[in-house]
Every structure is written in C-alpha cells, then in structure tokens.
Coordinates of C-alpha atoms in Angstrom, one line a residue:
P1 CA -29.0 -117.7 -56.9
G2 CA -26.6 -118.3 -59.1
D3 CA -25.9 -115.0 -60.7
H4 CA -23.0 -112.8 -59.6
Q5 CA -20.2 -110.7 -61.3
Y6 CA -17.0 -109.4 -60.1
I7 CA -16.3 -106.0 -60.8
S8 CA -12.4 -104.6 -60.1
F9 CA -11.5 -100.8 -59.0
K10 CA -10.0 -99.9 -62.4
Q11 CA -13.7 -101.4 -63.8
L12 CA -15.5 -98.9 -61.2
H13 CA -13.8 -96.3 -62.1
E14 CA -14.4 -96.7 -65.7
H15 CA -18.0 -97.5 -65.1
V16 CA -18.1 -94.7 -63.3
C17 CA -16.7 -92.2 -65.7
R18 CA -18.9 -93.4 -68.3
F19 CA -22.3 -92.8 -66.0
A20 CA -21.0 -89.4 -65.5
N21 CA -20.4 -88.3 -68.9
I22 CA -24.0 -89.9 -69.7
L23 CA -25.3 -87.3 -66.7
K24 CA -23.6 -84.1 -68.2
K25 CA -24.9 -85.3 -71.6
H26 CA -28.3 -84.7 -70.3
G27 CA -27.4 -81.4 -68.8
V28 CA -26.5 -82.6 -65.3
S29 CA -24.3 -80.1 -63.6
K30 CA -22.5 -79.6 -60.2
G31 CA -25.3 -78.6 -57.4
D32 CA -28.4 -80.8 -59.9
R33 CA -30.3 -83.0 -57.5
V34 CA -30.2 -86.8 -59.1
T35 CA -32.9 -89.1 -57.7
I36 CA -31.9 -92.7 -58.0
Y37 CA -35.0 -95.4 -57.6
M38 CA -33.2 -98.8 -58.2
P39 CA -32.7 -102.6 -57.7
M40 CA -29.3 -103.7 -55.9
V41 CA -27.3 -104.2 -58.7
P42 CA -24.0 -102.5 -59.7
E43 CA -25.0 -99.6 -61.7
A44 CA -26.9 -98.2 -58.5
A45 CA -23.2 -97.5 -57.0
Y46 CA -22.1 -96.5 -60.3
A47 CA -24.9 -94.1 -60.2
M48 CA -24.6 -92.8 -57.0
L49 CA -20.4 -92.6 -57.2
A50 CA -20.7 -91.0 -60.9
C51 CA -22.8 -88.2 -59.3
A52 CA -20.2 -87.8 -56.7
R53 CA -17.7 -87.3 -59.5
I54 CA -19.7 -84.5 -61.5
G55 CA -20.6 -83.0 -58.0
A56 CA -24.1 -83.6 -58.6
V57 CA -26.4 -84.4 -55.5
H58 CA -27.9 -87.8 -55.4
S59 CA -31.0 -88.9 -53.8
V60 CA -31.3 -92.2 -53.6
V61 CA -34.8 -93.6 -53.2
F62 CA -35.6 -97.4 -52.0
G63 CA -36.8 -99.5 -55.3
G64 CA -39.6 -101.1 -52.5
F65 CA -41.3 -97.2 -52.4
S66 CA -44.4 -96.2 -54.3
P67 CA -44.9 -94.1 -57.1
D68 CA -46.9 -91.9 -54.6
A69 CA -43.4 -91.7 -51.9
L70 CA -41.3 -91.7 -55.1
A71 CA -43.1 -88.5 -56.6
G72 CA -42.9 -86.8 -52.8
R73 CA -39.1 -87.0 -52.5
I74 CA -38.5 -86.0 -56.2
K75 CA -40.9 -83.2 -55.7
D76 CA -39.5 -82.1 -52.3
C77 CA -35.8 -81.7 -53.5
D78 CA -36.5 -80.3 -57.2
S79 CA -35.0 -83.2 -58.9
P80 CA -35.0 -82.6 -62.7
Y81 CA -33.2 -85.9 -63.7
L82 CA -34.0 -89.8 -62.4
I83 CA -32.2 -92.9 -62.8
T84 CA -34.1 -96.3 -62.7
A85 CA -34.3 -99.9 -64.1
D86 CA -37.0 -101.4 -65.9
E87 CA -37.7 -103.7 -63.1
G88 CA -36.2 -105.3 -59.6
V89 CA -36.0 -108.4 -58.5
R90 CA -36.9 -109.8 -55.3
G91 CA -37.6 -113.1 -53.3
G92 CA -38.3 -114.3 -56.7
K93 CA -40.6 -111.9 -57.9
T94 CA -40.2 -108.9 -60.1
I95 CA -40.5 -104.9 -58.9
P96 CA -42.0 -102.6 -61.6
L97 CA -40.0 -99.8 -61.2
K98 CA -40.4 -98.0 -64.4
A99 CA -43.7 -98.5 -64.1
N100 CA -43.9 -97.0 -60.5
V101 CA -41.4 -94.0 -62.3
D102 CA -44.0 -93.4 -64.9
K103 CA -47.0 -93.1 -62.5
A104 CA -44.6 -91.2 -60.1
L105 CA -44.2 -88.9 -63.2
E106 CA -47.7 -87.7 -63.5
Q107 CA -47.0 -85.7 -60.7
C108 CA -43.6 -84.6 -61.7
P109 CA -43.7 -82.8 -64.9
D110 CA -40.3 -80.8 -64.4
V111 CA -37.9 -83.8 -64.6
K112 CA -36.6 -83.6 -68.1
S113 CA -34.5 -87.2 -68.6
V114 CA -34.9 -90.5 -67.1
I115 CA -32.1 -92.9 -67.8
M116 CA -33.2 -96.7 -67.6
I117 CA -30.9 -99.6 -66.5
T118 CA -31.9 -103.0 -68.2
R119 CA -32.8 -105.5 -65.0
T120 CA -34.7 -107.7 -66.6
G121 CA -35.1 -106.9 -70.4
A122 CA -39.2 -106.5 -69.6
N123 CA -41.3 -104.5 -72.3
V124 CA -42.1 -101.4 -70.5
A125 CA -43.4 -97.9 -71.9
M126 CA -40.6 -95.5 -73.1
K127 CA -41.6 -91.7 -73.4
T128 CA -39.6 -89.9 -76.4
G129 CA -37.6 -87.5 -75.6
R130 CA -37.7 -88.0 -71.9
D131 CA -36.6 -91.7 -71.4
F132 CA -33.4 -92.8 -72.2
V133 CA -31.9 -96.4 -72.5
Y134 CA -28.8 -96.6 -70.2
E135 CA -26.8 -99.5 -72.5
D136 CA -27.6 -97.2 -75.4
E137 CA -26.5 -93.9 -73.9
I138 CA -23.2 -95.4 -72.6
K139 CA -22.1 -96.4 -76.3
T140 CA -22.6 -92.7 -77.0
V141 CA -19.8 -91.5 -74.3
D142 CA -16.3 -91.9 -73.5
A143 CA -14.3 -93.6 -70.2
N144 CA -12.9 -90.2 -69.0
C145 CA -14.3 -87.9 -66.9
A146 CA -12.2 -85.5 -64.8
P147 CA -13.7 -85.1 -61.3
E148 CA -15.7 -82.0 -60.2
P149 CA -13.4 -80.3 -57.5
M150 CA -15.3 -79.9 -54.7
N151 CA -15.8 -78.0 -51.3
A152 CA -15.6 -80.0 -48.3
E153 CA -19.1 -78.4 -47.2
D154 CA -20.5 -79.0 -50.8
P155 CA -23.6 -81.3 -50.6
L156 CA -22.3 -85.0 -51.5
F157 CA -26.5 -86.5 -50.8
I158 CA -30.0 -86.4 -50.0
L159 CA -31.6 -89.5 -48.0
Y160 CA -35.0 -89.2 -47.1
T161 CA -36.0 -90.5 -43.4
S162 CA -39.6 -90.6 -42.5
G163 CA -41.1 -88.1 -39.8
S164 CA -43.0 -89.4 -37.3
T165 CA -45.7 -86.3 -38.3
G166 CA -45.8 -84.5 -41.6
K167 CA -43.5 -85.2 -45.0
P168 CA -40.5 -87.1 -45.0
K169 CA -37.2 -85.3 -43.9
G170 CA -34.6 -84.9 -46.9
V171 CA -31.5 -85.3 -44.2
L172 CA -28.3 -83.5 -46.3
H173 CA -24.8 -84.8 -45.9
T174 CA -21.5 -83.1 -47.2
T175 CA -18.7 -84.1 -49.0
G176 CA -15.6 -83.7 -46.7
G177 CA -16.9 -84.4 -43.4
Y178 CA -18.9 -87.7 -44.0
L179 CA -16.5 -89.4 -46.3
V180 CA -13.9 -89.0 -43.3
Y181 CA -16.5 -90.5 -41.0
A182 CA -17.7 -93.2 -43.4
S183 CA -14.5 -94.3 -44.3
M184 CA -12.4 -94.2 -40.6
T185 CA -15.9 -96.1 -38.7
H186 CA -15.8 -98.9 -41.5
E187 CA -11.8 -99.2 -41.2
Y188 CA -12.0 -99.6 -37.3
V189 CA -15.5 -101.3 -36.4
F190 CA -15.0 -104.2 -39.0
D191 CA -11.4 -104.1 -38.4
I192 CA -10.6 -103.8 -42.2
Q193 CA -7.6 -105.7 -43.4
E194 CA -5.9 -105.7 -46.5
D195 CA -7.6 -108.5 -48.4
D196 CA -11.0 -108.7 -46.5
V197 CA -14.2 -109.4 -48.3
Y198 CA -17.0 -107.4 -46.8
W199 CA -20.7 -107.9 -46.7
C200 CA -23.3 -105.0 -45.7
T201 CA -26.8 -107.0 -46.7
A202 CA -28.9 -103.5 -46.5
D203 CA -29.4 -101.5 -49.5
V204 CA -28.5 -98.8 -51.2
G205 CA -31.8 -96.9 -50.6
W206 CA -31.3 -96.3 -46.8
V207 CA -28.1 -94.6 -45.3
T208 CA -26.3 -98.2 -44.0
G209 CA -26.2 -98.6 -48.1
H210 CA -24.4 -95.6 -48.5
S211 CA -22.1 -95.4 -46.1
Y212 CA -21.0 -99.2 -45.7
I213 CA -21.5 -100.6 -48.8
V214 CA -20.5 -98.1 -51.1
Y215 CA -18.6 -94.8 -49.8
G216 CA -17.3 -96.0 -46.3
P217 CA -15.8 -99.5 -48.0
L218 CA -14.8 -98.1 -51.5
A219 CA -13.0 -95.0 -49.9
N220 CA -10.9 -97.9 -47.8
G221 CA -10.0 -100.3 -51.3
T222 CA -12.3 -102.5 -49.5
T223 CA -13.8 -105.5 -51.8
T224 CA -17.6 -104.8 -50.8
V225 CA -20.3 -107.4 -51.8
M226 CA -23.9 -106.1 -53.3
F227 CA -26.9 -108.6 -52.8
E228 CA -29.8 -108.3 -54.7
G229 CA -32.4 -110.5 -52.8
V230 CA -34.0 -111.6 -49.7
P231 CA -32.3 -113.5 -46.3
T232 CA -35.1 -116.7 -47.0
Y233 CA -35.1 -117.3 -50.9
P234 CA -34.9 -119.2 -52.0
D235 CA -34.4 -121.1 -48.9
A236 CA -33.1 -119.8 -45.5
S237 CA -29.9 -120.7 -45.8
R238 CA -29.4 -118.1 -48.4
F239 CA -26.8 -115.7 -46.5
W240 CA -24.5 -118.6 -45.3
Q241 CA -24.4 -119.6 -49.0
V242 CA -23.3 -116.4 -50.2
V243 CA -20.7 -116.0 -47.0
D244 CA -19.1 -119.1 -48.1
T245 CA -19.2 -118.5 -52.0
H246 CA -17.7 -115.1 -51.6
K247 CA -15.5 -116.1 -48.4
I248 CA -17.1 -113.4 -46.6
N249 CA -14.7 -111.9 -43.6
S250 CA -17.1 -109.3 -42.1
F251 CA -20.8 -109.6 -42.2
Y252 CA -23.0 -106.6 -40.9
T253 CA -27.1 -107.4 -40.8
A254 CA -29.9 -106.4 -39.6
P255 CA -31.9 -107.8 -36.3
T256 CA -34.7 -108.2 -38.0
A257 CA -33.0 -110.4 -40.4
I258 CA -31.3 -112.3 -37.5
R259 CA -35.2 -112.8 -36.2
A260 CA -36.4 -114.3 -38.8
L261 CA -33.7 -116.7 -39.6
M262 CA -33.4 -117.7 -36.1
R263 CA -37.4 -118.6 -36.4
E264 CA -36.4 -121.0 -39.3
G265 CA -34.2 -123.1 -36.8
D266 CA -30.2 -124.4 -37.0
G267 CA -30.7 -126.2 -39.8
P268 CA -30.1 -123.8 -42.3
V269 CA -27.2 -122.4 -40.7
N270 CA -25.3 -125.8 -40.0
S271 CA -25.9 -127.3 -43.3
T272 CA -23.0 -124.3 -44.4
S273 CA -19.3 -123.9 -43.1
R274 CA -19.4 -119.9 -42.5
K275 CA -15.4 -120.4 -41.6
S276 CA -14.4 -117.2 -43.5
L277 CA -16.6 -115.3 -40.9
R278 CA -14.2 -113.1 -38.5
I279 CA -16.4 -110.3 -37.5
L280 CA -20.6 -109.9 -37.4
G281 CA -22.4 -106.8 -37.2
S282 CA -25.8 -105.4 -36.0
V283 CA -27.5 -102.3 -37.4
G284 CA -30.9 -100.4 -37.4
E285 CA -32.2 -101.2 -34.0
P286 CA -31.1 -102.5 -30.6
I287 CA -30.3 -106.2 -31.1
N288 CA -32.5 -108.2 -28.3
P289 CA -30.0 -110.4 -26.1
E290 CA -32.0 -113.7 -27.2
A291 CA -30.8 -113.4 -30.9
W292 CA -27.5 -111.5 -30.2
L293 CA -26.8 -115.6 -28.8
W294 CA -28.2 -117.1 -31.4
Y295 CA -26.3 -114.9 -33.6
Y296 CA -23.2 -115.3 -31.7
H297 CA -23.1 -119.0 -31.2
I298 CA -24.9 -120.3 -33.8
I299 CA -24.0 -118.1 -37.0
G300 CA -20.1 -117.2 -35.4
E301 CA -19.6 -120.4 -33.5
D302 CA -18.6 -118.6 -30.4
R303 CA -15.3 -117.3 -32.4
C304 CA -16.4 -113.9 -34.1
P305 CA -17.1 -110.8 -32.3
I306 CA -21.1 -108.9 -32.5
V307 CA -20.3 -105.1 -33.5
D308 CA -23.7 -103.9 -32.0
T309 CA -23.7 -100.6 -33.8
W310 CA -25.9 -97.4 -33.0
W311 CA -26.2 -94.9 -35.1
Q312 CA -29.1 -93.0 -37.5
T313 CA -29.4 -91.6 -41.0
E314 CA -28.9 -88.2 -39.6
T315 CA -25.6 -89.5 -37.6
G316 CA -23.8 -90.5 -41.1
G317 CA -22.0 -92.8 -39.8
I318 CA -21.5 -95.2 -36.7
M319 CA -22.0 -93.6 -33.3
I320 CA -21.8 -96.2 -30.1
T321 CA -20.4 -99.2 -31.0
P322 CA -17.8 -102.6 -29.5
L323 CA -14.2 -102.6 -31.2
P324 CA -13.6 -105.9 -32.1
G325 CA -11.1 -107.7 -29.9
A326 CA -10.9 -104.7 -27.7
T327 CA -14.1 -104.0 -26.5
A328 CA -15.6 -106.5 -23.7
M329 CA -19.1 -107.2 -25.1
K330 CA -22.5 -107.6 -23.4
P331 CA -25.5 -108.9 -25.5
G332 CA -28.1 -106.2 -26.6
S333 CA -25.5 -103.2 -25.6
A334 CA -23.6 -101.1 -28.3
T335 CA -21.1 -100.4 -25.3
R336 CA -19.4 -97.4 -25.6
P337 CA -18.9 -94.1 -28.0
F338 CA -16.8 -94.1 -30.8
F339 CA -13.9 -92.2 -30.9
G340 CA -14.1 -88.5 -30.2
I341 CA -18.2 -89.0 -29.8
K342 CA -19.6 -87.7 -26.6
P343 CA -22.6 -88.9 -25.9
E344 CA -24.7 -87.6 -22.9
L345 CA -28.0 -88.6 -20.9
V346 CA -30.2 -85.9 -20.1
N347 CA -33.9 -86.2 -17.6
A348 CA -37.0 -84.5 -19.4
D349 CA -35.3 -80.8 -18.2
G350 CA -32.4 -81.5 -19.7
T351 CA -30.0 -82.3 -16.7
V352 CA -26.9 -83.9 -17.5
L353 CA -26.8 -86.9 -15.8
T354 CA -24.5 -89.5 -14.2
G355 CA -23.4 -92.6 -13.5
A356 CA -25.5 -95.5 -14.0
I357 CA -28.6 -94.3 -15.2
E358 CA -31.0 -93.8 -17.4
G359 CA -32.1 -90.8 -19.7
N360 CA -32.7 -89.3 -23.2
L361 CA -29.5 -89.5 -25.6
C362 CA -27.6 -86.4 -26.6
I363 CA -24.6 -85.8 -28.1
A364 CA -23.0 -83.1 -26.8
D365 CA -20.0 -82.1 -29.5
S366 CA -19.7 -81.8 -33.3
W367 CA -18.3 -85.1 -35.2
P368 CA -17.6 -85.0 -39.1
G369 CA -20.6 -87.0 -40.1
Q370 CA -23.3 -85.1 -38.7
A371 CA -26.0 -84.0 -41.2
R372 CA -25.7 -80.1 -42.2
T373 CA -29.4 -79.6 -42.6
L374 CA -33.0 -80.7 -44.3
Y375 CA -32.8 -80.0 -47.7
G376 CA -35.1 -76.8 -47.9
D377 CA -35.7 -76.6 -44.9
H378 CA -33.3 -75.5 -42.2
D379 CA -36.1 -74.4 -39.4
R380 CA -37.1 -77.7 -39.5
F381 CA -33.9 -79.2 -38.9
V382 CA -33.0 -77.0 -35.9
E383 CA -36.4 -77.7 -34.9
T384 CA -36.1 -81.6 -34.8
Y385 CA -32.8 -82.2 -33.9
F386 CA -31.6 -79.1 -31.8
S387 CA -34.5 -77.0 -29.6
T388 CA -35.2 -79.8 -27.4
Y389 CA -32.1 -79.7 -25.7
D390 CA -30.0 -76.6 -25.8
G391 CA -26.7 -77.1 -27.3
K392 CA -26.9 -80.6 -27.9
Y393 CA -28.5 -82.9 -30.7
F394 CA -30.8 -85.0 -29.9
T395 CA -31.5 -88.2 -30.9
G396 CA -34.6 -89.2 -30.2
D397 CA -34.0 -92.2 -28.4
G398 CA -33.9 -93.4 -24.9
C399 CA -30.7 -95.4 -23.7
R400 CA -29.7 -96.7 -20.2
R401 CA -26.0 -96.3 -19.0
D402 CA -24.9 -98.9 -16.3
A403 CA -22.4 -99.3 -13.9
D404 CA -19.6 -99.9 -16.7
G405 CA -20.2 -97.1 -18.6
Y406 CA -21.7 -99.2 -21.5
Y407 CA -25.0 -97.9 -23.1
W408 CA -28.1 -99.7 -24.0
I409 CA -30.8 -98.3 -26.2
T410 CA -34.0 -98.2 -25.3
G411 CA -35.8 -97.6 -28.2
R412 CA -37.2 -93.8 -29.3
V413 CA -38.3 -91.6 -26.6
D414 CA -41.4 -92.0 -28.0
D415 CA -41.4 -96.1 -27.4
V416 CA -41.3 -95.3 -24.0
I417 CA -44.5 -96.3 -21.5
N418 CA -44.9 -94.9 -18.8
I419 CA -47.2 -97.4 -16.4
S420 CA -48.2 -95.9 -13.0
G421 CA -45.3 -93.2 -12.7
H422 CA -42.7 -95.8 -13.7
R423 CA -40.9 -95.3 -17.0
M424 CA -40.2 -98.8 -19.1
G425 CA -38.4 -98.9 -22.1
T426 CA -40.6 -100.9 -24.6
A427 CA -37.4 -102.6 -26.0
E428 CA -36.8 -104.5 -22.5
V429 CA -40.2 -106.3 -22.5
E430 CA -39.9 -107.2 -26.0
S431 CA -36.3 -109.0 -25.3
A432 CA -38.9 -110.7 -22.5
L433 CA -41.6 -112.0 -24.7
V434 CA -38.7 -113.3 -27.5
A435 CA -36.9 -115.2 -24.9
H436 CA -40.0 -117.6 -24.6
P437 CA -39.0 -120.7 -26.9
S438 CA -42.6 -120.3 -29.1
V439 CA -41.9 -116.5 -29.9
A440 CA -40.3 -115.2 -32.8
E441 CA -40.8 -111.4 -33.0
A442 CA -42.6 -109.7 -30.5
A443 CA -43.8 -105.5 -30.6
V444 CA -44.6 -103.6 -27.5
V445 CA -46.3 -100.4 -27.4
G446 CA -48.0 -98.2 -24.7
Y447 CA -52.2 -97.9 -25.0
P448 CA -54.6 -95.8 -22.6
H449 CA -55.2 -97.3 -19.4
D450 CA -57.9 -95.9 -17.5
I451 CA -56.0 -97.0 -14.2
K452 CA -52.7 -96.8 -14.7
G453 CA -52.4 -94.0 -17.4
Q454 CA -50.5 -96.4 -19.6
G455 CA -50.9 -100.0 -20.1
I456 CA -48.8 -102.7 -22.1
Y457 CA -50.1 -103.9 -25.3
A458 CA -47.6 -106.8 -26.8
Y459 CA -48.0 -107.9 -30.4
V460 CA -46.6 -111.2 -30.3
I461 CA -45.6 -113.5 -33.5
L462 CA -45.1 -117.1 -32.8
N463 CA -42.7 -119.4 -34.1
A464 CA -43.8 -121.6 -37.5
G465 CA -45.8 -124.3 -36.1
T466 CA -46.5 -122.8 -32.8
P467 CA -50.5 -122.7 -32.7
P468 CA -51.9 -119.6 -30.3
C469 CA -53.9 -120.7 -27.2
A470 CA -54.6 -119.1 -24.1
E471 CA -52.2 -120.9 -22.1
L472 CA -49.3 -119.8 -24.4
E473 CA -50.6 -115.9 -23.3
K474 CA -50.5 -116.7 -19.5
E475 CA -46.8 -118.3 -20.3
L476 CA -45.7 -114.8 -21.8
V477 CA -47.4 -112.9 -18.8
Q478 CA -45.6 -115.0 -16.8
Q479 CA -42.5 -115.0 -18.6
V480 CA -42.1 -111.2 -18.8
R481 CA -43.2 -110.9 -15.0
S482 CA -40.3 -113.4 -14.3
E483 CA -37.6 -111.6 -16.2
I484 CA -38.5 -107.7 -15.6
G485 CA -41.5 -107.6 -12.8
P486 CA -45.2 -107.6 -12.2
I487 CA -44.9 -103.9 -13.4
A488 CA -44.1 -104.8 -16.9
S489 CA -46.8 -107.8 -17.2
P490 CA -48.5 -107.1 -20.5
D491 CA -52.4 -106.2 -20.5
L492 CA -53.2 -107.0 -23.7
I493 CA -51.0 -110.0 -26.3
Q494 CA -52.1 -110.2 -29.6
I495 CA -51.3 -113.5 -31.5
C496 CA -50.4 -111.7 -35.4
P497 CA -48.9 -113.5 -38.2
G498 CA -47.0 -110.0 -39.0
L499 CA -45.8 -106.6 -38.0
P500 CA -46.1 -103.1 -39.9
K501 CA -42.4 -102.5 -40.7
T502 CA -40.5 -99.9 -43.0
R503 CA -38.8 -101.3 -46.3
S504 CA -35.6 -101.4 -44.3
G505 CA -37.2 -104.0 -41.7
K506 CA -37.7 -101.6 -38.5
I507 CA -41.1 -102.0 -36.9
M508 CA -43.6 -99.0 -37.5
R509 CA -44.6 -98.7 -33.7
R510 CA -46.1 -95.5 -33.9
I511 CA -49.0 -97.8 -36.4
L512 CA -49.0 -100.1 -33.8
R513 CA -49.7 -97.3 -30.8
K514 CA -52.5 -95.9 -33.4
I515 CA -54.1 -99.4 -33.6
A516 CA -54.0 -100.1 -29.7
A517 CA -55.5 -96.6 -29.1
N518 CA -58.6 -97.4 -31.6
D519 CA -57.0 -94.4 -33.6
F520 CA -57.3 -95.9 -37.2
G521 CA -58.0 -92.6 -38.9
N522 CA -54.5 -90.6 -38.4
L523 CA -51.8 -93.3 -39.0
G524 CA -49.1 -90.3 -40.1
D525 CA -47.0 -90.6 -42.6
I526 CA -46.5 -94.1 -44.0
S527 CA -45.0 -94.1 -47.2
T528 CA -42.2 -96.4 -45.8
L529 CA -44.1 -98.9 -44.9
A530 CA -43.2 -102.3 -46.4

C-alpha cells in the first residue's frame, strides 16, 4: 500500500518513446497487432501509448485471464508480439503472468518476441531468442521516436469482449473518432478542471481503463491515477486512504465495488477525510438505488454529484449520463443522453416507442467513438449490432424512460423475465432484495416454470455475520412484494457465499440462468470468469 510514484507528462513522453523504439527494434511496424498482458503498473500505459505512437494496434488482455483465454485472443488477431511482466500483485497475492504466457504460447508458435517487465523480480523461465527483459532493452534505445502519421480511421486498438455464444469478440476502435469521444466525454462528464487529480479504479484490461484511465484523461492533460490492488486490501478503507493521500477530486468506480464496501459498514469510510472529492462516478452496470444512496450520503457526504454512466465496450465512451451540477439526479437512473447521442426505445417489432415506456435500447445515429468492426469478422459485427433493428445500433440492453425523459437501464435484454405474460427487468427485483438490511448483493434470473412460463430465481449474498434462515427468506419475498408487487415475488431463493463474476466484476447471469435451469453442460464462453 505504501508504494507510489509520480510521473510527469515529460517523463511519460520519454518512457513512451523509448518503449516505442524497443518495439521497432523487434520489428513491430504500423498495423501490427501487439498483445499486452500486464498488471496495473505504469508500464502498461507506456506500452499502450508506445503502440499508438508507431501505429501498431494494441490488444490488451486483462492480467487475470487464463493461459487459454490469452492464447485464444492472441490467435484471433494474429498477434506476433507480446508484452507482459514476470508477475502481478493483487490483494497481497502474486499472479504468475510470465508462466501463464509461456503456457499460452505453447498454442501460439508464431509469436516472435515477448518483452517482459520486471515487477516482483521473481525467477521466471526465459526462452532464448523470444523472451527479452524490458529493463535490459531500454538501455539499447534512445528517447526520441517520431510519431507515425495516422489517418482518422486507422485502427488504434482491439479489445475483446465476451459473447454469450461462441468465441470472444475483438471490438476494433479507430484513431480519430475514438480519441475525440474519449477526451470530450471525460472532460464534460467529470467537469475536468486544470489541476484536477482524477482516479478511475478500473483495470486497463477493460474499455473503462482504455477510455478513462489512459486515453481520455491524458488527451485532456489531466493527472490520472493508476491503482494496482483491490478495494478491500489490506482493509476496506483502502480506496479512501488513496483518495486522501493523493487528494483525488474525481472518483470513478463500479457498483460491485461500492456494494462490497457497503457490506463492510460505514466505519472504514468514516476513518478517512475524503474532503478533496468533488465528483463521484459509477460504471459497468446499473447501480441499485440502495448503493447509490450509500455512495452519495456516506462517501460523498451529500456534496458530490454522482455521474451514473451508461456505455459499452462497443461505444468507446459514455453515452447516457448526468452532467454534474447541471442534471438533476435520480438514484439508479443514468438520466439523459450525452451531446449528440440519439437513444430510441423500440419494441420487439422495431416500432419506435414514445413517452414514458419500457423497451429495447437502440442508438439511432452514429457518434465518433463507435466501434468500426469486429476484428476479422465484419459479418458478425453487422449481425450482432445492426441486424436486429434496421438502421439502428442495438445495444442488447433493456431500458425504461420515465415521464421526465430520464433513462433507466433495466439490464441485458436476455435479463428480462417474462412471468405470466408480464415483462420484468431483473435489475428491479435485485434492487428490491438489496434494499433489505441483511442483503449485500443479489442476482436474479428466470428459470423454466410449469405454470408461469418463467419463475424468478434469486441468488442472495448476506451481509457478513448474518446467518441464513427460513424466516429471512420469507422476509425477502415480502420485501419484493411490497417494493414491486406480488408478480415479482421470487419463487426460489438461494443463499450463497458468492456469485460468478467476470474479472471486471459484472455478474455472469448467463451462468446463473444455466444453473437455475439445471443445464450444467452448456455454460458457453467462460474465459472471462474470475
């Protein structure tokens, strides 16, 4: 926890140029794909920016992924170059990154060069002629590297996102539009001021880390914080200690982290000051009102607006969001579209719905940050995003628009349950369950029901120290009945110690649906399972 370093823009420029020259020395040129499999250390950002400087296309693979998942992503984009570290450090534990690379490359004989950064100094295997130590290589190159001229539509990066079926999708973003959109959304959504210190707690292995740790903030000349660790190590006040130490003004994290910290109570928060905080943000999934209120009242002490942002890997940047100080907030609502974004709600037939209503969320017109294709599979790109509703980008999310024109994301469309002909978003039921004082987290899925077509199956994690009992299950059913109505009453409640999540913290409801339906043999792509 005591380790930190400050890097100026001048120092960053030199690091990036030297790293770019290392890549050139190893034969990397414009258009080549470079896989980055790194912990959350500054060299991860140097590597990304070094690729951008010479026109190479980076493909960052989250450092928590398995050797098989890494190999699949290397092969899919035909990447001959890889950047990694000896080990990662997370929550007091080491992650054997180089060992994972060695195992993955047994399936990838075409990889020519591996550049390894020394993070822990662990004794790792090195293959002569293929593996090179970054600290040795950097001594052999100079600090000047002219940037490669790029067209606006030249590829900047590929980032894999898991598909509900089949292999992961290599989402491709381009140079001009993506950078315009990442920088603009970062500036306006977080009301960035000249001397702000901004912290997004994501990992660079996810799009949030690309857009709102590296590209957006640095394009705006903002001081951006990179954090290697977890919110609860060595204790549950770690985030707020970092906020106090580095005088963070804007803080951007995920609902799953907020719920994990909320579970530990107010004590770890109240042991810190957090006076520097000005804006709080939420990203990754809809935030339930209970967690929103805790975030607002306890973390922000009723003085920091919350920007509850909705967007996707494919959108490149934030699409629906409050603007701090300008948009009246509603707990759990992403509120209104960002400038130029045209959301539409449509029904199953594609009819555009007006007024206060619920439907499938589409985007009706283009925006600068949108993905241009899936690498090597444009047909799948068209099929996945543009074939469901003609002329529109289909997000795959369900959404409700209220009478004030505010948007409420109800979850993935495949997270909508149809009970006796009534459509219900799982997020609503989950919020009702989490509103119970004994519940830390909940996930709700539909399962086959002989009478209703679909029943409601609720997986519930209790707060620390709360014992499960039949009486509590009755209370939870009653809680949902009173919050939503009898139609939403859970048919089955399973108290469980944890939930299957992606490594970015999203609950993998697809797996929970399979379990609820007793379909254990067909779990689909689980390469992103933490």
